[in-house]
PDB file of C-alpha atoms in Angstrom:
ATOM      1  CA  UNK A   1     195.094  34.783 -20.238  1.00 82.00           C
ATOM      2  CA  UNK A   2     198.445  36.037 -18.828  1.00 84.00           C
ATOM      3  CA  UNK A   3     201.706  35.175 -20.479  1.00 92.00           C
ATOM      4  CA  UNK A   4     205.032  34.364 -19.000  1.00 94.00           C
ATOM      5  CA  UNK A   5     207.882  36.870 -19.924  1.00 95.00           C
ATOM      6  CA  UNK A   6     211.483  37.052 -19.026  1.00 96.00           C
ATOM      7  CA  UNK A   7     213.101  40.356 -17.714  1.00 97.00           C
ATOM      8  CA  UNK A   8     216.405  41.512 -16.397  1.00 97.00           C
ATOM      9  CA  UNK A   9     216.791  44.400 -13.949  1.00 96.00           C
ATOM     10  CA  UNK A  10     218.988  47.153 -15.156  1.00 95.00           C
ATOM     11  CA  UNK A  11     219.661  48.185 -11.518  1.00 96.00           C
ATOM     12  CA  UNK A  12     220.849  45.030  -9.782  1.00 96.00           C
ATOM     13  CA  UNK A  13     221.131  42.502 -12.785  1.00 95.00           C
ATOM     14  CA  UNK A  14     218.608  39.992 -11.437  1.00 96.00           C
ATOM     15  CA  UNK A  15     216.900  37.817 -14.046  1.00 97.00           C
ATOM     16  CA  UNK A  16     213.376  36.775 -13.442  1.00 96.00           C
ATOM     17  CA  UNK A  17     210.112  35.490 -15.178  1.00 96.00           C
ATOM     18  CA  UNK A  18     206.747  36.988 -14.388  1.00 94.00           C
ATOM     19  CA  UNK A  19     203.213  36.638 -15.643  1.00 94.00           C
ATOM     20  CA  UNK A  20     202.137  39.701 -17.470  1.00 93.00           C
ATOM     21  CA  UNK A  21     198.912  40.832 -18.875  1.00 93.00           C
ATOM     22  CA  UNK A  22     198.197  40.656 -22.617  1.00 92.00           C
ATOM     23  CA  UNK A  23     197.373  43.880 -24.568  1.00 92.00           C
ATOM     24  CA  UNK A  24     193.655  42.910 -24.629  1.00 94.00           C
ATOM     25  CA  UNK A  25     193.652  42.326 -20.781  1.00 94.00           C
ATOM     26  CA  UNK A  26     195.278  45.632 -20.216  1.00 93.00           C
ATOM     27  CA  UNK A  27     192.626  47.393 -22.255  1.00 95.00           C
ATOM     28  CA  UNK A  28     189.897  45.703 -20.384  1.00 95.00           C
ATOM     29  CA  UNK A  29     191.401  46.508 -16.984  1.00 94.00           C
ATOM     30  CA  UNK A  30     191.800  50.174 -17.871  1.00 95.00           C
ATOM     31  CA  UNK A  31     188.228  50.197 -19.233  1.00 96.00           C
ATOM     32  CA  UNK A  32     186.979  48.879 -15.808  1.00 96.00           C
ATOM     33  CA  UNK A  33     189.242  51.478 -14.129  1.00 96.00           C
ATOM     34  CA  UNK A  34     191.307  48.724 -12.445  1.00 94.00           C
ATOM     35  CA  UNK A  35     195.136  49.494 -11.728  1.00 93.00           C
ATOM     36  CA  UNK A  36     197.704  48.227 -14.076  1.00 91.00           C
ATOM     37  CA  UNK A  37     201.164  48.277 -12.615  1.00 90.00           C
ATOM     38  CA  UNK A  38     204.521  48.213 -14.517  1.00 92.00           C
ATOM     39  CA  UNK A  39     206.908  45.305 -14.116  1.00 94.00           C
ATOM     40  CA  UNK A  40     209.250  45.588 -11.179  1.00 95.00           C
ATOM     41  CA  UNK A  41     212.295  43.608 -10.132  1.00 95.00           C
ATOM     42  CA  UNK A  42     211.721  40.867  -7.567  1.00 91.00           C
ATOM     43  CA  UNK A  43     214.697  41.714  -5.582  1.00 95.00           C
ATOM     44  CA  UNK A  44     215.212  45.498  -5.576  1.00 97.00           C
ATOM     45  CA  UNK A  45     211.646  46.467  -6.564  1.00 95.00           C
ATOM     46  CA  UNK A  46     212.912  48.973  -9.371  1.00 96.00           C
ATOM     47  CA  UNK A  47     210.854  49.262 -12.452  1.00 94.00           C
ATOM     48  CA  UNK A  48     213.853  49.901 -14.818  1.00 95.00           C
ATOM     49  CA  UNK A  49     213.848  46.469 -16.447  1.00 96.00           C
ATOM     50  CA  UNK A  50     214.416  45.310 -19.876  1.00 96.00           C
ATOM     51  CA  UNK A  51     212.773  42.401 -21.605  1.00 95.00           C
ATOM     52  CA  UNK A  52     214.783  39.233 -22.256  1.00 92.00           C
ATOM     53  CA  UNK A  53     217.859  37.842 -20.660  1.00 83.00           C
ATOM     54  CA  UNK A  54     220.310  39.191 -23.140  1.00 68.00           C
TER      55      UNK A  54
END
């Protein structure tokens, strides 16, 4: 089951919450040869984000 995590974009500063796969789900997706994408900002689509809203 996915879990909700908070991230903050290092490019534009946007704070957002997103459902991410758990470690087991990532392993299962890779085993099935399904794509696993990195977390991207909802506004600028950059992938340089940090966890939390610090």
